[in-house]
Short mmCIF file of C-alpha atoms in Angstrom, two decimals:
data_model
loop_
_atom_site.label_atom_id
_atom_site.label_comp_id
_atom_site.label_asym_id
_atom_site.label_seq_id
_atom_site.Cartn_x
_atom_site.Cartn_y
_atom_site.Cartn_z
CA MET A 29 10.25 70.00 269.10
CA ASP A 30 10.40 72.99 271.39
CA ASP A 31 11.69 75.46 268.79
CA ILE A 32 8.50 76.12 266.86
CA PRO A 33 9.68 79.53 265.49
CA ALA A 34 12.67 77.76 263.91
CA LEU A 35 10.42 75.04 262.50
CA LEU A 36 8.09 77.63 260.97
CA ALA A 37 11.03 79.54 259.52
CA SER A 38 12.31 76.35 257.90
CA LEU A 39 9.04 75.56 256.10
CA PRO A 40 9.23 76.03 252.33
CA ALA A 41 6.94 78.34 250.38
CA ARG A 42 4.95 75.60 248.63
CA LEU A 43 3.88 71.98 249.10
CA SER A 44 5.66 71.16 245.83
CA ALA A 45 9.00 71.56 247.64
CA ILE A 46 8.37 68.17 249.31
CA PRO A 47 9.02 65.91 246.30
CA GLU A 48 11.66 68.34 244.95
CA ARG A 49 13.67 68.06 248.16
CA TRP A 50 13.79 64.27 248.20
CA ALA A 51 14.25 63.97 244.43
CA ALA A 52 17.38 66.09 244.83
CA SER A 53 18.81 64.27 247.87
CA THR A 54 17.59 60.65 247.51
CA PRO A 55 16.14 60.35 243.99
CA GLU A 56 15.90 56.54 244.00
CA ALA A 57 14.13 56.28 247.36
CA PRO A 58 10.58 54.84 247.12
CA ALA A 59 7.85 57.49 247.30
CA LEU A 60 4.51 56.05 246.18
CA HIS A 61 3.04 52.57 245.77
CA GLU A 62 -0.34 51.88 244.20
CA GLY A 63 -1.42 48.34 243.40
CA GLY A 64 1.56 46.80 241.65
CA ARG A 65 3.10 50.12 240.58
CA HIS A 66 5.89 52.03 242.31
CA TRP A 67 7.35 55.51 241.95
CA THR A 68 10.65 56.85 243.29
CA TYR A 69 10.93 60.47 244.41
CA ALA A 70 12.68 61.29 241.11
CA GLN A 71 9.80 59.73 239.16
CA LEU A 72 7.24 61.56 241.31
CA ARG A 73 8.97 64.89 240.67
CA HIS A 74 9.02 64.19 236.92
CA SER A 75 5.28 63.48 236.90
CA VAL A 76 4.56 66.57 239.02
CA GLU A 77 6.47 68.72 236.51
CA ASP A 78 4.59 67.16 233.58
CA ALA A 79 1.24 67.58 235.39
CA ALA A 80 2.02 71.27 236.02
CA ARG A 81 2.77 71.71 232.31
CA ARG A 82 -0.52 70.02 231.39
CA LEU A 83 -2.47 72.19 233.80
CA ARG A 84 -1.03 75.31 232.18
CA GLU A 85 -2.13 73.94 228.80
CA LEU A 86 -5.60 73.51 230.30
CA ASP A 87 -5.46 77.22 231.17
CA VAL A 88 -5.38 76.71 234.95
CA ARG A 89 -3.98 79.96 236.40
CA PRO A 90 -2.53 81.05 239.76
CA GLY A 91 -5.44 81.57 242.18
CA ASP A 92 -7.81 79.28 240.23
CA ARG A 93 -9.68 76.47 241.96
CA LEU A 94 -8.98 73.04 240.48
CA VAL A 95 -11.50 70.32 241.40
CA VAL A 96 -10.12 66.77 241.28
CA VAL A 97 -12.75 64.02 241.48
CA GLY A 98 -11.22 60.69 242.40
CA GLU A 99 -10.08 58.27 245.07
CA ASN A 100 -6.62 57.71 246.55
CA CYS A 101 -4.08 57.17 243.78
CA ALA A 102 -0.62 58.34 242.74
CA LEU A 103 -2.03 60.68 240.08
CA GLN A 104 -4.04 62.49 242.76
CA VAL A 105 -0.85 63.09 244.77
CA ALA A 106 0.99 64.36 241.68
CA LEU A 107 -1.85 66.80 240.94
CA ILE A 108 -1.74 68.19 244.50
CA PHE A 109 1.93 69.08 244.05
CA ALA A 110 1.40 70.28 240.46
CA ALA A 111 -1.38 72.66 241.54
CA ALA A 112 0.95 73.95 244.26
CA ARG A 113 3.62 74.74 241.63
CA LEU A 114 1.03 76.83 239.76
CA ASP A 115 -0.37 78.55 242.89
CA ALA A 116 -3.75 77.01 242.04
CA TRP A 117 -6.02 75.81 244.85
CA ILE A 118 -6.55 72.04 244.86
CA VAL A 119 -10.13 70.96 245.65
CA ASN A 120 -10.00 67.18 246.18
CA VAL A 121 -13.48 65.64 246.00
CA ASN A 122 -14.27 62.03 246.82
CA ALA A 123 -15.72 60.36 243.74
CA ARG A 124 -18.19 58.52 245.96
CA LEU A 125 -20.12 61.74 246.56
CA SER A 126 -23.38 62.09 244.64
CA ALA A 127 -23.59 64.09 241.41
CA ARG A 128 -25.57 66.77 243.26
CA GLU A 129 -22.91 67.10 245.94
CA ILE A 130 -20.08 67.36 243.42
CA ASP A 131 -21.99 69.92 241.36
CA THR A 132 -22.63 72.00 244.49
CA ILE A 133 -18.93 72.04 245.40
CA THR A 134 -17.92 72.84 241.82
CA ALA A 135 -20.38 75.73 241.67
CA HIS A 136 -19.51 77.15 245.09
CA SER A 137 -15.77 77.03 244.42
CA THR A 138 -16.29 78.49 240.91
CA ALA A 139 -13.75 75.95 239.71
CA ARG A 140 -11.73 76.73 236.58
CA ARG A 141 -11.56 73.03 235.68
CA VAL A 142 -12.82 69.70 236.99
CA LEU A 143 -10.52 66.70 236.52
CA TYR A 144 -11.75 63.11 236.79
CA LEU A 145 -9.37 60.32 237.84
CA HIS A 146 -11.35 57.68 235.99
CA ALA A 147 -8.62 55.04 235.71
CA SER A 148 -8.64 54.27 239.45
CA SER A 149 -12.29 55.00 240.28
CA LYS A 150 -15.36 53.77 238.42
CA GLU A 151 -17.38 56.42 240.24
CA ALA A 152 -15.09 59.13 238.88
CA ALA A 153 -15.55 57.66 235.39
CA ALA A 154 -19.34 57.81 235.84
CA HIS A 155 -19.18 61.47 236.91
CA ALA A 156 -17.02 62.29 233.88
CA GLN A 157 -19.70 60.89 231.56
CA ARG A 158 -22.06 63.69 232.62
CA VAL A 159 -19.86 66.36 231.02
CA ALA A 160 -17.90 66.90 227.82
CA SER A 161 -14.44 65.75 228.85
CA SER A 162 -11.15 65.22 227.05
CA ALA A 163 -8.35 62.78 227.84
CA VAL A 164 -5.06 64.16 229.19
CA THR A 165 -2.01 61.98 229.81
CA ILE A 166 0.42 62.75 232.66
CA ASP A 167 3.82 61.24 231.89
CA GLY A 168 4.63 58.41 234.30
CA MET A 169 1.15 58.40 235.84
CA GLY A 170 -1.42 57.75 233.12
CA GLU A 171 -4.62 59.32 231.89
CA LEU A 172 -7.24 61.57 233.38
CA LEU A 173 -10.34 63.24 231.94
CA ALA A 174 -10.59 67.04 231.96
CA GLY A 175 -13.97 68.74 232.05
CA PRO A 176 -14.67 71.95 230.10
CA LEU A 177 -13.03 75.29 230.93
CA ASN A 178 -15.10 77.62 233.12
CA HIS A 179 -14.54 80.97 231.40
CA ASP A 180 -16.37 82.78 234.22
CA ALA A 181 -13.97 81.62 236.94
CA VAL A 182 -12.15 84.53 238.56
CA ALA A 183 -8.64 83.82 239.83
CA GLU A 184 -8.00 84.83 243.44
CA ALA A 185 -5.02 87.02 244.31
CA THR A 186 -1.90 85.09 245.25
CA GLN A 187 -0.20 85.67 248.60
CA PRO A 188 3.52 86.00 249.36
CA GLY A 189 5.46 83.33 251.24
CA ASN A 190 3.51 80.26 252.30
CA GLU A 191 0.34 82.15 253.26
CA GLN A 192 -1.06 81.34 249.80
CA VAL A 193 -4.13 79.05 249.92
CA ALA A 194 -3.10 75.53 248.90
CA ALA A 195 -6.30 73.52 249.36
CA LEU A 196 -10.01 74.14 249.61
CA ILE A 197 -11.59 71.33 251.62
CA TYR A 198 -15.37 71.09 251.75
CA THR A 199 -17.35 70.09 254.80
CA THR A 200 -21.12 70.41 254.88
CA GLY A 201 -22.14 72.89 257.54
CA THR A 202 -24.99 72.62 260.03
CA THR A 203 -27.05 74.65 257.56
CA GLY A 204 -26.69 71.86 255.01
CA HIS A 205 -24.70 74.36 252.96
CA PRO A 206 -21.17 73.30 251.98
CA LYS A 207 -18.32 75.16 253.67
CA GLY A 208 -15.03 75.47 251.81
CA VAL A 209 -12.22 75.55 254.37
CA MET A 210 -9.22 77.49 253.04
CA LEU A 211 -5.96 75.88 254.15
CA THR A 212 -2.67 77.56 253.29
CA HIS A 213 0.66 76.00 252.36
CA ARG A 214 1.87 77.05 255.82
CA ASN A 215 -1.08 75.32 257.52
CA LEU A 216 -0.49 72.04 255.72
CA LEU A 217 3.33 72.11 255.83
CA PHE A 218 3.23 72.81 259.57
CA ILE A 219 0.99 69.78 260.20
CA ALA A 220 3.06 67.62 257.82
CA ALA A 221 6.27 68.58 259.64
CA VAL A 222 4.88 68.14 263.16
CA SER A 223 3.02 64.95 262.26
CA SER A 224 6.13 63.32 260.78
CA LYS A 225 8.27 64.37 263.76
CA LEU A 226 5.81 63.19 266.42
CA ARG A 227 5.60 59.82 264.66
CA GLY A 228 9.39 59.65 264.46
CA LEU A 229 9.19 59.01 260.71
CA THR A 230 12.30 58.16 258.73
CA GLN A 231 12.89 57.30 255.07
CA LEU A 232 12.68 53.63 256.00
CA ASP A 233 9.02 53.91 257.02
CA ARG A 234 6.19 52.49 254.95
CA ALA A 235 2.82 54.13 255.68
CA TYR A 236 -0.68 52.91 254.76
CA GLY A 237 -2.57 55.56 252.78
CA VAL A 238 -6.16 54.36 252.94
CA LEU A 239 -7.78 57.42 254.56
CA PRO A 240 -9.33 59.56 251.79
CA ILE A 241 -6.98 62.29 250.57
CA SER A 242 -10.16 64.28 249.85
CA HIS A 243 -10.41 64.68 253.64
CA VAL A 244 -7.90 66.68 255.62
CA TYR A 245 -6.75 63.77 257.83
CA GLY A 246 -5.76 61.71 254.79
CA LEU A 247 -4.25 64.71 253.01
CA ALA A 248 -2.21 66.47 255.70
CA SER A 249 -1.36 63.92 258.37
CA VAL A 250 -1.09 60.76 256.27
CA ALA A 251 -0.05 61.73 252.73
CA LEU A 252 1.87 64.97 253.27
CA GLY A 253 3.23 63.90 256.67
CA THR A 254 4.65 60.70 255.22
CA LEU A 255 6.18 62.33 252.14
CA TYR A 256 7.55 65.26 254.19
CA ALA A 257 9.79 62.72 255.93
CA GLY A 258 10.87 61.10 252.67
CA ALA A 259 9.08 57.87 253.60
CA ALA A 260 7.01 55.61 251.31
CA LEU A 261 3.23 55.94 250.99
CA PHE A 262 1.14 52.90 250.05
CA LEU A 263 -2.00 54.29 248.41
CA VAL A 264 -5.30 52.42 248.64
CA PRO A 265 -8.55 53.78 247.13
CA ARG A 266 -10.86 52.34 249.79
CA PHE A 267 -10.65 50.29 252.95
CA SER A 268 -11.13 46.54 253.19
CA VAL A 269 -9.97 44.28 255.99
CA GLU A 270 -8.52 41.87 253.43
CA GLY A 271 -6.53 44.70 251.86
CA LEU A 272 -5.13 45.80 255.21
CA LEU A 273 -4.17 42.25 256.21
CA SER A 274 -2.46 41.76 252.86
CA ALA A 275 -0.55 45.06 253.18
CA LEU A 276 0.58 44.21 256.72
CA LYS A 277 1.84 40.83 255.52
CA ASP A 278 3.25 41.61 252.07
CA ASP A 279 4.23 45.31 252.12
CA GLY A 280 5.95 45.43 255.50
CA LEU A 281 3.94 48.41 256.71
CA THR A 282 5.48 50.25 259.66
CA ILE A 283 2.79 52.93 260.06
CA VAL A 284 -0.99 52.54 260.04
CA GLN A 285 -3.40 55.43 260.53
CA GLY A 286 -7.15 54.97 260.49
CA VAL A 287 -10.49 55.65 262.10
CA PRO A 288 -11.79 53.54 265.02
CA ALA A 289 -14.43 51.86 262.83
CA MET A 290 -11.65 50.53 260.58
CA TYR A 291 -9.95 48.84 263.52
CA ALA A 292 -13.27 47.51 264.80
CA ARG A 293 -13.92 45.82 261.45
CA LEU A 294 -10.42 44.35 261.52
CA LEU A 295 -11.07 42.81 264.94
CA GLN A 296 -14.48 41.53 263.86
CA THR A 297 -13.04 39.85 260.75
CA VAL A 298 -10.10 38.11 262.44
CA GLY A 299 -12.25 36.98 265.36
CA GLY A 300 -10.90 39.19 268.12
CA SER A 301 -7.49 39.89 269.59
CA GLY A 302 -6.70 36.34 270.77
CA THR A 303 -4.11 35.67 268.08
CA PRO A 304 -1.78 38.66 267.57
CA LEU A 305 -0.90 39.46 263.96
CA PRO A 306 2.75 39.19 262.92
CA THR A 307 3.58 42.70 261.69
CA GLN A 308 6.47 45.14 261.35
CA LEU A 309 4.36 47.97 262.76
CA ARG A 310 6.01 50.46 265.07
CA PHE A 311 3.16 53.00 265.10
CA ALA A 312 -0.64 52.74 264.90
CA TYR A 313 -2.96 55.71 265.20
CA ALA A 314 -6.68 56.38 265.39
CA GLY A 315 -8.48 59.65 264.77
CA GLY A 316 -11.59 61.08 263.17
CA SER A 317 -14.04 59.87 265.83
CA PRO A 318 -14.02 58.86 269.51
CA LEU A 319 -11.86 55.86 270.43
CA ALA A 320 -13.36 53.60 273.10
CA PRO A 321 -10.72 52.36 275.61
CA SER A 322 -12.00 48.76 275.18
CA LEU A 323 -11.47 48.91 271.41
CA LYS A 324 -8.06 50.54 271.90
CA HIS A 325 -6.96 47.73 274.25
CA GLU A 326 -8.08 44.96 271.88
CA VAL A 327 -6.42 46.55 268.86
CA GLU A 328 -3.17 46.94 270.80
CA GLN A 329 -3.23 43.23 271.63
CA LEU A 330 -3.93 42.32 268.02
CA LEU A 331 -1.28 44.58 266.47
CA GLY A 332 1.33 44.27 269.22
CA THR A 333 1.85 48.04 269.41
CA PRO A 334 0.18 50.97 271.23
CA LEU A 335 -2.81 52.49 269.41
CA HIS A 336 -2.32 56.25 269.62
CA ASN A 337 -5.26 58.63 269.63
CA GLY A 338 -5.73 62.19 268.47
CA TYR A 339 -8.20 64.94 267.78
CA GLY A 340 -8.64 67.59 265.12
CA MET A 341 -10.95 69.21 262.62
CA THR A 342 -10.78 70.43 259.04
CA GLU A 343 -10.45 74.03 260.20
CA SER A 344 -7.22 73.17 262.06
CA SER A 345 -5.55 71.30 259.19
CA PRO A 346 -6.56 68.97 261.11
CA THR A 347 -4.41 68.03 264.12
CA ILE A 348 -4.99 69.74 267.46
CA SER A 349 -3.73 67.08 269.87
CA GLN A 350 -2.39 63.54 269.91
CA THR A 351 -0.89 61.03 272.29
CA ARG A 352 2.88 60.71 272.13
CA LEU A 353 5.04 57.88 270.83
CA GLU A 354 7.14 57.86 274.00
CA SER A 355 4.21 57.87 276.45
CA PRO A 356 1.19 55.85 275.23
CA ARG A 357 -1.99 56.14 277.30
CA GLN A 358 -4.57 53.65 278.53
CA ASP A 359 -7.50 56.09 278.83
CA ASP A 360 -9.69 57.86 276.29
CA SER A 361 -7.61 61.04 276.20
CA VAL A 362 -6.84 62.53 272.78
CA GLY A 363 -3.41 63.54 274.09
CA ALA A 364 -1.71 66.86 274.67
CA PRO A 365 -1.94 69.71 272.17
CA ILE A 366 0.71 69.35 269.48
CA PRO A 367 3.74 71.69 269.73
CA GLY A 368 2.92 75.19 268.54
CA VAL A 369 -0.81 74.94 269.24
CA GLU A 370 -2.30 76.88 272.17
CA THR A 371 -5.62 75.95 273.78
CA ARG A 372 -8.23 77.63 275.94
CA ILE A 373 -11.26 76.02 277.57
CA VAL A 374 -13.96 78.60 278.13
CA ASP A 375 -17.53 79.01 279.34
CA ALA A 376 -20.45 80.39 277.34
CA ASP A 377 -19.15 83.93 277.90
CA GLY A 378 -15.68 83.15 276.60
CA VAL A 379 -14.13 83.19 280.09
CA ASP A 380 -11.56 80.50 280.96
CA VAL A 381 -13.03 77.77 283.17
CA ALA A 382 -11.32 76.45 286.30
CA PRO A 383 -8.58 73.83 285.66
CA GLY A 384 -10.05 70.40 285.01
CA GLN A 385 -13.55 71.71 284.32
CA PRO A 386 -15.28 71.11 280.96
CA GLY A 387 -15.91 73.96 278.56
CA GLU A 388 -15.76 74.93 274.91
CA LEU A 389 -12.37 74.35 273.32
CA TRP A 390 -10.66 77.24 271.53
CA ILE A 391 -7.33 76.82 269.76
CA ARG A 392 -4.69 79.05 268.18
CA GLY A 393 -1.65 78.19 266.09
CA PRO A 394 -0.06 77.89 262.64
CA ASN A 395 -2.63 75.21 261.75
CA VAL A 396 -5.71 77.50 261.93
CA MET A 397 -7.46 77.98 258.57
CA ALA A 398 -7.47 81.17 256.53
CA GLY A 399 -11.28 81.12 256.74
CA TYR A 400 -14.30 79.78 254.87
CA TYR A 401 -14.24 80.58 251.15
CA ARG A 402 -16.77 83.25 250.16
CA GLU A 403 -18.39 83.04 253.64
CA PRO A 404 -17.19 86.03 255.72
CA GLU A 405 -20.09 85.79 258.18
CA MET A 406 -19.45 82.09 258.77
CA THR A 407 -15.76 82.79 259.27
CA ALA A 408 -16.52 85.57 261.76
CA ALA A 409 -18.85 83.24 263.67
CA THR A 410 -16.08 80.66 264.11
CA MET A 411 -13.06 82.87 264.75
CA ARG A 412 -12.53 84.84 267.96
CA ASP A 413 -10.43 87.91 268.75
CA GLY A 414 -6.70 87.25 268.92
CA GLY A 415 -6.66 84.54 266.25
CA TRP A 416 -8.54 81.93 268.31
CA LEU A 417 -10.65 79.28 266.55
CA ASN A 418 -13.77 78.09 268.36
CA THR A 419 -13.85 74.34 267.73
CA GLY A 420 -17.47 74.02 268.87
CA ASP A 421 -16.45 70.95 270.88
CA MET A 422 -16.58 70.53 274.64
CA ALA A 423 -13.38 69.41 276.35
CA ARG A 424 -11.58 69.27 279.66
CA GLN A 425 -7.85 69.24 280.32
CA GLY A 426 -6.13 66.90 282.75
CA GLU A 427 -3.39 67.97 285.16
CA ASP A 428 -0.76 66.66 282.73
CA GLY A 429 -2.15 68.83 279.92
CA ALA A 430 -3.91 66.01 278.07
CA LEU A 431 -7.27 66.82 276.51
CA PHE A 432 -10.48 64.82 276.89
CA ILE A 433 -13.35 65.51 274.47
CA VAL A 434 -16.58 65.33 276.45
CA GLY A 435 -19.20 66.28 273.89
CA ARG A 436 -20.14 68.51 271.01
CA THR A 437 -21.81 71.84 271.10
CA LYS A 438 -22.86 71.23 267.52
CA GLU A 439 -25.07 68.39 266.30
CA LEU A 440 -22.33 66.93 264.16
CA ILE A 441 -22.43 63.14 263.75
CA ILE A 442 -19.11 61.44 262.97
CA ARG A 443 -19.71 58.18 261.14
CA SER A 444 -16.63 56.09 260.29
CA GLY A 445 -14.54 59.23 260.33
CA PHE A 446 -16.87 61.14 257.99
CA ASN A 447 -18.84 64.20 259.08
CA VAL A 448 -22.63 64.00 258.84
CA TYR A 449 -24.70 67.09 259.59
CA PRO A 450 -28.32 66.26 260.53
CA LEU A 451 -29.90 69.16 258.66
CA GLU A 452 -28.57 67.96 255.32
CA VAL A 453 -30.16 64.53 255.86
CA GLU A 454 -33.37 66.13 257.17
CA THR A 455 -33.56 68.41 254.13
CA ALA A 456 -33.30 65.38 251.83
CA LEU A 457 -35.96 63.48 253.82
CA ASN A 458 -38.32 66.43 253.99
CA ALA A 459 -38.17 66.78 250.22
CA HIS A 460 -40.04 63.46 249.91
CA PRO A 461 -43.79 64.07 249.39
CA SER A 462 -44.75 61.56 252.09
CA VAL A 463 -42.59 63.12 254.84
CA ILE A 464 -44.18 65.82 257.00
CA GLN A 465 -41.11 66.47 259.09
CA SER A 466 -38.00 64.65 260.24
CA ALA A 467 -35.26 64.81 262.84
CA VAL A 468 -31.86 63.17 262.56
CA VAL A 469 -29.63 62.32 265.51
CA GLY A 470 -26.43 60.40 266.17
CA CYS A 471 -26.41 57.16 268.12
CA GLY A 472 -23.15 55.93 269.65
CA THR A 473 -22.07 52.35 269.05
CA ALA A 474 -19.93 50.03 271.15
CA ASP A 475 -16.87 50.59 268.94
CA GLY A 476 -16.91 54.37 269.41
CA ASN A 477 -18.48 55.02 266.03
CA GLU A 478 -21.81 56.80 265.52
CA GLU A 479 -24.82 55.73 263.50
CA VAL A 480 -27.20 58.11 261.77
CA VAL A 481 -30.79 57.63 263.01
CA ALA A 482 -33.74 59.40 261.40
CA TYR A 483 -37.16 59.94 263.00
CA VAL A 484 -39.97 60.80 260.58
CA GLU A 485 -43.56 61.93 260.69
CA LEU A 486 -45.40 60.64 257.61
CA ASP A 487 -48.45 61.84 255.75
CA PRO A 488 -51.01 59.00 256.06
CA ARG A 489 -52.60 60.10 252.77
CA GLN A 490 -49.40 59.29 250.90
CA PRO A 491 -48.20 55.87 252.12
CA VAL A 492 -44.52 55.04 251.64
CA THR A 493 -42.32 52.12 252.67
CA LEU A 494 -39.08 52.56 254.61
CA GLU A 495 -37.28 50.88 251.70
CA ALA A 496 -38.60 53.57 249.37
CA LEU A 497 -37.39 56.31 251.74
CA GLN A 498 -33.95 54.72 251.92
CA ALA A 499 -33.85 54.51 248.12
CA TRP A 500 -34.88 58.18 247.92
CA LEU A 501 -32.00 59.19 250.19
CA ALA A 502 -29.54 56.96 248.33
CA GLY A 503 -30.27 58.99 245.22
CA THR A 504 -29.25 62.31 246.78
CA LEU A 505 -26.82 61.57 249.62
CA SER A 506 -23.48 59.82 249.97
CA PRO A 507 -23.84 56.32 251.47
CA TYR A 508 -22.23 57.33 254.79
CA LYS A 509 -24.88 60.07 255.25
CA CYS A 510 -27.83 57.70 254.78
CA PRO A 511 -29.47 56.66 258.07
CA SER A 512 -28.89 53.17 259.38
CA ASP A 513 -32.42 53.38 260.83
CA ILE A 514 -35.53 55.30 259.85
CA ILE A 515 -38.14 55.26 262.61
CA VAL A 516 -41.73 56.35 261.99
CA MET A 517 -43.50 58.31 264.75
CA GLU A 518 -47.07 59.58 264.85
CA ALA A 519 -45.72 62.89 266.13
CA LEU A 520 -42.17 63.99 266.83
CA PRO A 521 -41.68 65.26 270.43
CA ALA A 522 -41.78 69.04 270.39
CA ALA A 523 -41.68 72.01 272.74
CA ALA A 524 -44.53 74.52 272.92
CA THR A 525 -42.70 76.57 270.32
CA GLY A 526 -42.82 73.64 267.89
CA LYS A 527 -39.09 73.03 268.14
CA ILE A 528 -38.33 69.32 267.94
CA LEU A 529 -36.77 67.97 271.14
CA LYS A 530 -33.74 66.23 269.73
CA GLY A 531 -32.37 65.43 273.18
CA GLN A 532 -35.33 63.09 273.73
CA LEU A 533 -34.79 61.49 270.34
CA ARG A 534 -31.11 60.88 271.05
CA GLN A 535 -32.03 59.15 274.32
CA MET A 536 -34.64 57.06 272.51
CA ALA A 537 -32.10 56.03 269.87
CA GLN A 538 -29.58 54.94 272.52
CA GLN A 539 -32.22 53.02 274.50
CA ARG A 540 -33.45 51.34 271.33
CA LYS A 541 -29.87 50.33 270.55
CA HIS A 542 -29.50 48.58 273.90
CA HIS A 543 -32.77 46.61 273.65
#
């Protein structure tokens, strides 16, 4: 994979070329599996073409944003490719988000339409009930519900080649304000191509698609990476250990990608790594949060194959580095940068640090986003001269080029592969009449995951139970953002300026965890 210029030159103009290519060369090859249903590449292409026709009838135009509320299913994949055919921007939103969160994303993206994949997600069906929706049938895939047309939506200009924006992926920023990351067809096709090549994917592979396609890891690396190679994708709306065990046994999976917490739950359920599972796996991969070497070792024993590790972020589509198929590692490295991606490790002044020393990680390559939608200041704060993206993460690089993530310059908490920003949780807590102030920190767990821990100062004149606070948060936040612990303090530790000393709280959370 040394010839990156040739790879880039070979990338098509649109994501929709993926099913078209395989439908032309191997039409009967399996493409998608969902529950008991199966689609060949020819059938997928047919449904994509019908979905594109339906979207035109719904008055979705080139440059429009199309919000799709759902969970992993074949119809979601068809809509991604159909939007690409129209030059519309797909905005995949997990149906498990709260109504407030979905409304915020819809408003910020000024979506032309919102589609609800109600047949495969009861949460999507519930969201559809809040609006006037009409049923639309996609031939070969089934029914969806279309929300009303937004007449005020302004279509963005389309770009030549594959620099057109393909997907708008929302992450909630440290301000608690959602950030829409603009990823181009080139960004996503580059990651799909590199991801499939580094995994050595062939058309005989069968990959497990349980990571949410509404997140960039599930979209680019898993879904698009698998289909780019002409392999088969087994779509699952949400993770369960029983579902994974069944898929390993009955579906002959050869590729599994997940987050460390998923593997930890697998180990916990089967009672450890003492009895290896009989599988056809040739590749297992973890990403999305730190992978503890102890967990890695146990999972490798259980699955009988190396557990590869990697690192990325939404703004880099997402992959920045990963360990290699031919040289698995035993440490906690996230591997070498993927081909085509350059890295710098710098100090606070943007000067390269000495080899092996930790610093802030900057990256540059074909995977770097086009920017944050409608947020030029935020984009400018993240990008650096020369096309470099400041990841905001602290890393060091080994002599062999492998990266080690040593910390975060931001306060981001990664819980089961999902991003949680403390300020958003604090804002929700502080809105409760009994809460004077709050501070939210991450607390590392033994399996490499992080828990969300909230410290609160309460108003004694307005008593409230912890159960009531949890219920309050459950009404406004996604479940993964809700704290696992809420701890009441008479006064939060603060500096003379009044700034809460979160470093102390993080230490307290870790100490509490170990007692």
